[in-house]
PDB file of C-alpha atoms in Angstrom:
ATOM      1  CA  ASP A 130     -18.535  13.648  19.145  1.00  0.00           C
ATOM      2  CA  ILE A 131     -15.303  12.334  20.672  1.00  0.00           C
ATOM      3  CA  PRO A 132     -12.410  14.830  20.622  1.00  0.00           C
ATOM      4  CA  ALA A 133      -8.959  13.533  19.752  1.00  0.00           C
ATOM      5  CA  GLY A 134      -7.128  12.207  22.797  1.00  0.00           C
ATOM      6  CA  GLN A 135     -10.198  11.761  24.988  1.00  0.00           C
ATOM      7  CA  HIS A 136     -10.647   8.550  26.996  1.00  0.00           C
ATOM      8  CA  VAL A 137     -14.257   7.355  26.992  1.00  0.00           C
ATOM      9  CA  ALA A 138     -15.744   4.449  28.965  1.00  0.00           C
ATOM     10  CA  VAL A 139     -18.859   2.672  27.680  1.00  0.00           C
ATOM     11  CA  VAL A 140     -21.084   0.862  30.189  1.00  0.00           C
ATOM     12  CA  GLY A 141     -24.553  -0.635  30.252  1.00  0.00           C
ATOM     13  CA  PRO A 142     -26.436  -3.905  30.737  1.00  0.00           C
ATOM     14  CA  SER A 143     -25.509  -7.020  28.760  1.00  0.00           C
ATOM     15  CA  GLY A 144     -27.083  -6.921  25.316  1.00  0.00           C
ATOM     16  CA  ALA A 145     -27.509  -3.137  25.394  1.00  0.00           C
ATOM     17  CA  GLY A 146     -25.475  -2.582  22.207  1.00  0.00           C
ATOM     18  CA  LYS A 147     -22.026  -1.700  23.572  1.00  0.00           C
ATOM     19  CA  SER A 148     -20.113  -4.079  21.296  1.00  0.00           C
ATOM     20  CA  THR A 149     -22.274  -3.053  18.340  1.00  0.00           C
ATOM     21  CA  PHE A 150     -21.246   0.547  19.037  1.00  0.00           C
ATOM     22  CA  MET A 151     -17.605  -0.537  18.871  1.00  0.00           C
ATOM     23  CA  GLY A 152     -18.298  -2.593  15.753  1.00  0.00           C
ATOM     24  CA  LEU A 153     -19.443   0.537  13.921  1.00  0.00           C
ATOM     25  CA  MET A 154     -15.994   2.059  14.401  1.00  0.00           C
ATOM     26  CA  LEU A 155     -14.276  -1.171  13.365  1.00  0.00           C
ATOM     27  CA  GLY A 156     -16.424  -1.613  10.272  1.00  0.00           C
ATOM     28  CA  TRP A 157     -18.130  -4.825  11.360  1.00  0.00           C
ATOM     29  CA  HIS A 158     -21.449  -2.983  11.037  1.00  0.00           C
ATOM     30  CA  SER A 159     -22.732  -0.142   8.879  1.00  0.00           C
ATOM     31  CA  PRO A 160     -25.031   2.507  10.349  1.00  0.00           C
ATOM     32  CA  ALA A 161     -28.660   2.130   9.291  1.00  0.00           C
ATOM     33  CA  GLN A 162     -28.968   5.919   9.346  1.00  0.00           C
ATOM     34  CA  GLY A 163     -26.469   8.750   9.249  1.00  0.00           C
ATOM     35  CA  THR A 164     -22.709   8.568   8.769  1.00  0.00           C
ATOM     36  CA  ILE A 165     -19.613   8.191  10.905  1.00  0.00           C
ATOM     37  CA  HIS A 166     -16.861  10.774  10.450  1.00  0.00           C
ATOM     38  CA  VAL A 167     -13.227  10.542  11.495  1.00  0.00           C
ATOM     39  CA  ASP A 168     -11.054  13.663  11.214  1.00  0.00           C
ATOM     40  CA  GLY A 169     -13.916  15.252   9.291  1.00  0.00           C
ATOM     41  CA  ARG A 170     -14.067  12.512   6.656  1.00  0.00           C
ATOM     42  CA  VAL A 171     -16.705   9.813   6.208  1.00  0.00           C
ATOM     43  CA  LEU A 172     -15.512   6.479   7.590  1.00  0.00           C
ATOM     44  CA  ALA A 173     -15.330   4.609   4.286  1.00  0.00           C
ATOM     45  CA  GLY A 174     -12.834   3.624   1.621  1.00  0.00           C
ATOM     46  CA  GLU A 175      -9.316   4.935   2.176  1.00  0.00           C
ATOM     47  CA  THR A 176     -10.342   6.762   5.368  1.00  0.00           C
ATOM     48  CA  PHE A 177     -11.459   3.449   6.843  1.00  0.00           C
ATOM     49  CA  ALA A 178      -8.202   1.773   5.785  1.00  0.00           C
ATOM     50  CA  ALA A 179      -6.218   4.619   7.378  1.00  0.00           C
ATOM     51  CA  VAL A 180      -8.172   4.338  10.631  1.00  0.00           C
ATOM     52  CA  ARG A 181      -7.496   0.614  10.816  1.00  0.00           C
ATOM     53  CA  ARG A 182      -3.775   1.193  10.312  1.00  0.00           C
ATOM     54  CA  ALA A 183      -3.777   3.666  13.205  1.00  0.00           C
ATOM     55  CA  CYS A 184      -6.037   1.602  15.485  1.00  0.00           C
ATOM     56  CA  ALA A 185      -5.255  -0.820  18.312  1.00  0.00           C
ATOM     57  CA  TRP A 186      -8.051  -3.275  19.051  1.00  0.00           C
ATOM     58  CA  VAL A 187      -8.276  -5.531  22.120  1.00  0.00           C
ATOM     59  CA  ASP A 188     -11.176  -7.955  22.365  1.00  0.00           C
ATOM     60  CA  PRO A 189     -11.567 -11.590  23.526  1.00  0.00           C
ATOM     61  CA  SER A 190     -12.420 -12.544  19.923  1.00  0.00           C
ATOM     62  CA  VAL A 191      -9.006 -11.428  18.619  1.00  0.00           C
ATOM     63  CA  GLN A 192      -7.309 -14.593  17.349  1.00  0.00           C
ATOM     64  CA  VAL A 193      -4.324 -16.090  19.142  1.00  0.00           C
ATOM     65  CA  TRP A 194      -2.417 -18.231  16.666  1.00  0.00           C
ATOM     66  CA  ALA A 195      -0.705 -21.619  16.919  1.00  0.00           C
ATOM     67  CA  ARG A 196       2.643 -19.869  16.635  1.00  0.00           C
ATOM     68  CA  PRO A 197       5.389 -18.810  19.069  1.00  0.00           C
ATOM     69  CA  LEU A 198       4.579 -16.067  21.565  1.00  0.00           C
ATOM     70  CA  LEU A 199       6.924 -13.656  19.793  1.00  0.00           C
ATOM     71  CA  GLU A 200       5.169 -14.168  16.443  1.00  0.00           C
ATOM     72  CA  ASN A 201       1.794 -13.694  18.126  1.00  0.00           C
ATOM     73  CA  LEU A 202       2.936 -10.395  19.597  1.00  0.00           C
ATOM     74  CA  ARG A 203       4.413  -9.210  16.312  1.00  0.00           C
ATOM     75  CA  TYR A 204       1.467 -10.357  14.201  1.00  0.00           C
ATOM     76  CA  GLY A 205       0.576  -7.564  11.813  1.00  0.00           C
ATOM     77  CA  GLY A 206       4.144  -6.350  11.424  1.00  0.00           C
ATOM     78  CA  ALA A 207       4.773  -4.739  14.822  1.00  0.00           C
ATOM     79  CA  SER A 208       8.366  -3.835  15.643  1.00  0.00           C
ATOM     80  CA  GLU A 209      10.307  -5.489  18.479  1.00  0.00           C
ATOM     81  CA  ALA A 210      11.791  -2.139  19.529  1.00  0.00           C
ATOM     82  CA  ALA A 211       9.447  -1.781  22.516  1.00  0.00           C
ATOM     83  CA  LEU A 212       9.214  -5.491  23.321  1.00  0.00           C
ATOM     84  CA  GLY A 213      10.582  -5.231  26.880  1.00  0.00           C
ATOM     85  CA  PRO A 214       8.251  -2.425  28.022  1.00  0.00           C
ATOM     86  CA  THR A 215       5.360  -4.135  26.242  1.00  0.00           C
ATOM     87  CA  LEU A 216       5.891  -7.413  28.099  1.00  0.00           C
ATOM     88  CA  GLU A 217       5.944  -5.479  31.370  1.00  0.00           C
ATOM     89  CA  ALA A 218       2.872  -3.356  30.616  1.00  0.00           C
ATOM     90  CA  ALA A 219       0.812  -6.342  29.436  1.00  0.00           C
ATOM     91  CA  GLY A 220       1.693  -8.444  32.485  1.00  0.00           C
ATOM     92  CA  LEU A 221       3.438 -11.005  30.306  1.00  0.00           C
ATOM     93  CA  ILE A 222       6.707 -11.292  32.259  1.00  0.00           C
ATOM     94  CA  GLU A 223       5.314 -13.927  34.627  1.00  0.00           C
ATOM     95  CA  VAL A 224       3.671 -15.733  31.715  1.00  0.00           C
ATOM     96  CA  LEU A 225       6.968 -15.744  29.830  1.00  0.00           C
ATOM     97  CA  GLN A 226       8.803 -17.200  32.830  1.00  0.00           C
ATOM     98  CA  GLN A 227       6.457 -20.196  32.847  1.00  0.00           C
ATOM     99  CA  LEU A 228       6.746 -21.006  29.134  1.00  0.00           C
ATOM    100  CA  PRO A 229       9.243 -23.821  28.415  1.00  0.00           C
ATOM    101  CA  ASP A 230      10.835 -22.120  25.406  1.00  0.00           C
ATOM    102  CA  GLY A 231      10.229 -18.509  26.381  1.00  0.00           C
ATOM    103  CA  LEU A 232       9.276 -16.265  23.478  1.00  0.00           C
ATOM    104  CA  GLN A 233       9.657 -19.193  21.087  1.00  0.00           C
ATOM    105  CA  THR A 234       7.000 -21.303  22.852  1.00  0.00           C
ATOM    106  CA  ASP A 235       4.148 -22.270  20.521  1.00  0.00           C
ATOM    107  CA  LEU A 236       0.852 -21.155  22.087  1.00  0.00           C
ATOM    108  CA  GLY A 237      -1.217 -23.904  20.458  1.00  0.00           C
ATOM    109  CA  GLU A 238      -4.349 -23.799  18.344  1.00  0.00           C
ATOM    110  CA  GLY A 239      -6.363 -20.745  19.366  1.00  0.00           C
ATOM    111  CA  GLY A 240      -3.891 -20.139  22.199  1.00  0.00           C
ATOM    112  CA  GLY A 241      -4.999 -23.394  23.805  1.00  0.00           C
ATOM    113  CA  LEU A 242      -1.702 -23.932  25.646  1.00  0.00           C
ATOM    114  CA  VAL A 243      -2.176 -20.792  27.753  1.00  0.00           C
ATOM    115  CA  SER A 244      -5.064 -19.902  30.048  1.00  0.00           C
ATOM    116  CA  GLY A 245      -7.865 -17.564  29.038  1.00  0.00           C
ATOM    117  CA  GLY A 246      -6.427 -14.757  31.144  1.00  0.00           C
ATOM    118  CA  GLU A 247      -2.935 -15.296  29.726  1.00  0.00           C
ATOM    119  CA  ALA A 248      -4.324 -15.192  26.198  1.00  0.00           C
ATOM    120  CA  GLN A 249      -5.950 -11.858  27.028  1.00  0.00           C
ATOM    121  CA  ARG A 250      -2.546 -10.514  28.033  1.00  0.00           C
ATOM    122  CA  VAL A 251      -1.132 -11.741  24.727  1.00  0.00           C
ATOM    123  CA  ARG A 252      -3.878  -9.826  22.899  1.00  0.00           C
ATOM    124  CA  LEU A 253      -3.090  -6.702  24.903  1.00  0.00           C
ATOM    125  CA  GLY A 254       0.635  -7.103  24.232  1.00  0.00           C
ATOM    126  CA  ARG A 255       0.033  -7.374  20.489  1.00  0.00           C
ATOM    127  CA  ALA A 256      -1.969  -4.135  20.539  1.00  0.00           C
ATOM    128  CA  LEU A 257       0.573  -2.302  22.703  1.00  0.00           C
ATOM    129  CA  LEU A 258       3.418  -3.318  20.411  1.00  0.00           C
ATOM    130  CA  ARG A 259       1.807  -1.598  17.436  1.00  0.00           C
ATOM    131  CA  GLN A 260       3.278   1.840  16.878  1.00  0.00           C
ATOM    132  CA  ASP A 261       1.658   5.183  16.108  1.00  0.00           C
ATOM    133  CA  ASN A 262      -1.788   4.223  17.370  1.00  0.00           C
ATOM    134  CA  ARG A 263      -4.116   7.218  17.359  1.00  0.00           C
ATOM    135  CA  LEU A 264      -7.158   5.172  18.374  1.00  0.00           C
ATOM    136  CA  ALA A 265      -7.450   2.358  20.939  1.00  0.00           C
ATOM    137  CA  LEU A 266     -10.670   0.323  21.057  1.00  0.00           C
ATOM    138  CA  LEU A 267     -10.965  -2.000  24.059  1.00  0.00           C
ATOM    139  CA  ASP A 268     -14.001  -4.279  24.332  1.00  0.00           C
ATOM    140  CA  GLU A 269     -13.991  -6.185  27.635  1.00  0.00           C
ATOM    141  CA  PRO A 270     -10.225  -6.406  27.127  1.00  0.00           C
ATOM    142  CA  PHE A 271      -9.345  -8.323  30.292  1.00  0.00           C
ATOM    143  CA  ARG A 272     -12.073 -10.940  30.534  1.00  0.00           C
ATOM    144  CA  GLY A 273     -10.819 -14.008  32.404  1.00  0.00           C
ATOM    145  CA  LEU A 274      -8.577 -12.059  34.791  1.00  0.00           C
ATOM    146  CA  ASP A 275      -9.402 -11.265  38.411  1.00  0.00           C
ATOM    147  CA  ARG A 276     -10.606  -7.823  39.426  1.00  0.00           C
ATOM    148  CA  SER A 277      -7.261  -6.491  40.676  1.00  0.00           C
ATOM    149  CA  GLN A 278      -5.458  -7.645  37.519  1.00  0.00           C
ATOM    150  CA  ARG A 279      -8.127  -6.057  35.309  1.00  0.00           C
ATOM    151  CA  GLY A 280      -7.773  -2.756  37.125  1.00  0.00           C
ATOM    152  CA  THR A 281      -3.967  -2.794  36.912  1.00  0.00           C
ATOM    153  CA  LEU A 282      -3.892  -3.615  33.205  1.00  0.00           C
ATOM    154  CA  LEU A 283      -6.526  -0.993  32.391  1.00  0.00           C
ATOM    155  CA  ARG A 284      -4.490   1.690  34.142  1.00  0.00           C
ATOM    156  CA  ARG A 285      -1.351   0.605  32.293  1.00  0.00           C
ATOM    157  CA  ALA A 286      -3.159   0.601  28.949  1.00  0.00           C
ATOM    158  CA  ARG A 287      -4.539   4.085  29.551  1.00  0.00           C
ATOM    159  CA  SER A 288      -1.089   5.338  30.503  1.00  0.00           C
ATOM    160  CA  TRP A 289       0.464   3.713  27.397  1.00  0.00           C
ATOM    161  CA  TRP A 290      -2.167   5.322  25.158  1.00  0.00           C
ATOM    162  CA  SER A 291      -2.391   8.546  27.165  1.00  0.00           C
ATOM    163  CA  SER A 292      -2.209  10.730  24.056  1.00  0.00           C
ATOM    164  CA  SER A 293      -4.463   8.507  21.909  1.00  0.00           C
ATOM    165  CA  THR A 294      -8.234   8.522  21.649  1.00  0.00           C
ATOM    166  CA  LEU A 295      -9.414   5.544  23.703  1.00  0.00           C
ATOM    167  CA  VAL A 296     -12.851   3.922  23.933  1.00  0.00           C
ATOM    168  CA  CYS A 297     -13.299   1.114  26.459  1.00  0.00           C
ATOM    169  CA  VAL A 298     -16.341  -1.123  26.927  1.00  0.00           C
ATOM    170  CA  THR A 299     -16.323  -2.587  30.417  1.00  0.00           C
ATOM    171  CA  HIS A 300     -18.555  -4.206  33.026  1.00  0.00           C
ATOM    172  CA  ASP A 301     -16.191  -2.981  35.776  1.00  0.00           C
ATOM    173  CA  VAL A 302     -18.211   0.171  36.346  1.00  0.00           C
ATOM    174  CA  HIS A 303     -16.141   1.365  39.308  1.00  0.00           C
ATOM    175  CA  GLU A 304     -13.009   1.412  37.099  1.00  0.00           C
ATOM    176  CA  THR A 305     -14.616   4.072  34.898  1.00  0.00           C
ATOM    177  CA  ALA A 306     -14.449   6.726  37.624  1.00  0.00           C
ATOM    178  CA  ALA A 307     -11.018   7.851  36.387  1.00  0.00           C
ATOM    179  CA  PHE A 308     -12.106   8.262  32.751  1.00  0.00           C
ATOM    180  CA  ASP A 309     -12.643  11.622  31.080  1.00  0.00           C
ATOM    181  CA  ARG A 310     -16.169  10.671  30.096  1.00  0.00           C
ATOM    182  CA  VAL A 311     -18.732   7.864  30.367  1.00  0.00           C
ATOM    183  CA  LEU A 312     -21.391   6.779  27.891  1.00  0.00           C
ATOM    184  CA  VAL A 313     -24.268   4.672  29.229  1.00  0.00           C
ATOM    185  CA  ILE A 314     -25.921   2.533  26.556  1.00  0.00           C
ATOM    186  CA  GLN A 315     -29.304   0.915  27.063  1.00  0.00           C
ATOM    187  CA  GLU A 316     -31.516  -0.825  24.504  1.00  0.00           C
ATOM    188  CA  GLY A 317     -29.342   0.337  21.626  1.00  0.00           C
ATOM    189  CA  ARG A 318     -29.259   4.007  22.584  1.00  0.00           C
ATOM    190  CA  ILE A 319     -26.858   6.317  24.397  1.00  0.00           C
ATOM    191  CA  VAL A 320     -29.011   7.330  27.348  1.00  0.00           C
ATOM    192  CA  GLU A 321     -26.377   9.198  29.389  1.00  0.00           C
ATOM    193  CA  ASP A 322     -23.198  11.030  28.446  1.00  0.00           C
ATOM    194  CA  GLY A 323     -21.065  12.938  30.924  1.00  0.00           C
ATOM    195  CA  SER A 324     -18.220  12.944  33.404  1.00  0.00           C
ATOM    196  CA  PRO A 325     -18.191  10.062  35.905  1.00  0.00           C
ATOM    197  CA  GLY A 326     -18.261  12.521  38.796  1.00  0.00           C
ATOM    198  CA  ALA A 327     -21.331  14.359  37.572  1.00  0.00           C
ATOM    199  CA  LEU A 328     -23.224  11.184  36.691  1.00  0.00           C
ATOM    200  CA  SER A 329     -22.395   9.371  39.940  1.00  0.00           C
ATOM    201  CA  SER A 330     -23.491  12.364  42.033  1.00  0.00           C
ATOM    202  CA  ASP A 331     -26.964  12.245  40.474  1.00  0.00           C
ATOM    203  CA  PRO A 332     -28.977   9.657  42.451  1.00  0.00           C
ATOM    204  CA  SER A 333     -31.440   9.287  39.565  1.00  0.00           C
ATOM    205  CA  SER A 334     -28.823   8.516  36.885  1.00  0.00           C
ATOM    206  CA  ARG A 335     -28.505   5.097  35.289  1.00  0.00           C
ATOM    207  CA  TYR A 336     -24.736   5.303  35.819  1.00  0.00           C
ATOM    208  CA  ARG A 337     -25.278   5.682  39.568  1.00  0.00           C
ATOM    209  CA  ALA A 338     -27.661   2.704  39.470  1.00  0.00           C
ATOM    210  CA  LEU A 339     -24.994   0.580  37.750  1.00  0.00           C
ATOM    211  CA  LEU A 340     -22.423   1.595  40.373  1.00  0.00           C
ATOM    212  CA  ASP A 341     -24.809   0.765  43.211  1.00  0.00           C
ATOM    213  CA  ALA A 342     -25.697  -2.594  41.673  1.00  0.00           C
ATOM    214  CA  GLU A 343     -22.025  -3.498  41.286  1.00  0.00           C
ATOM    215  CA  LEU A 344     -21.339  -2.543  44.903  1.00  0.00           C
ATOM    216  CA  ALA A 345     -24.281  -4.649  46.081  1.00  0.00           C
ATOM    217  CA  VAL A 346     -22.958  -7.686  44.215  1.00  0.00           C
ATOM    218  CA  ARG A 347     -19.442  -7.236  45.586  1.00  0.00           C
ATOM    219  CA  SER A 348     -20.549  -6.724  49.183  1.00  0.00           C
ATOM    220  CA  GLY A 349     -23.328  -9.301  49.112  1.00  0.00           C
ATOM    221  CA  MET A 350     -22.587 -12.223  46.836  1.00  0.00           C
ATOM    222  CA  TRP A 351     -18.772 -12.269  47.050  1.00  0.00           C
ATOM    223  CA  SER A 352     -18.115 -11.372  50.678  1.00  0.00           C
ATOM    224  CA  GLY A 353     -19.667 -14.467  52.300  1.00  0.00           C
ATOM    225  CA  ASP A 354     -17.802 -17.650  53.212  1.00  0.00           C
ATOM    226  CA  ASN A 355     -19.536 -19.575  50.442  1.00  0.00           C
TER     227      ASN A 355
END
């Protein structure tokens, strides 16, 4: 049960079922048992269509088209009214400055004329530009960007959607400390559900184990000269 306006982080090992969990809300998958309800109504038919209209989705699989940057951002009928703040929030100002024709620069097939990290910022910008989003679903939304950039963009996205329900799948476990709530998924099941503070203070929790493992990688593998 996710109350309206709550920000929930979803963590767990690769292959645990985090993206499948998101796919249930997006309609890519149907539950084998039980039903999903949104605003008290079963997620099907017109309710599903209404949820999609009110949903922002950021995922590396979102298509970037061989069209100008402006058309990519406005894809789906988004208004240009908030274009300036959107470019700033999505970290696209520096990208825009490097494009030969600015907003009219064609991004190439599959966004091939921009880097992977720049394409991720385009995907974020497209989602931010949509208006009246009640639900934001972010699945590894900043893959291809360095750690500091990922953290900055996540904070901006959460601020932008501060009054929306937000669910974010991430491998940056330390970034989830500021969330209202964390779900830990393992082998297709939610095995822990609570506040980051409570879960991290429990030395036997899986969430604490994920935090410790991330810290070990950062201090061990990435701190040496090699």
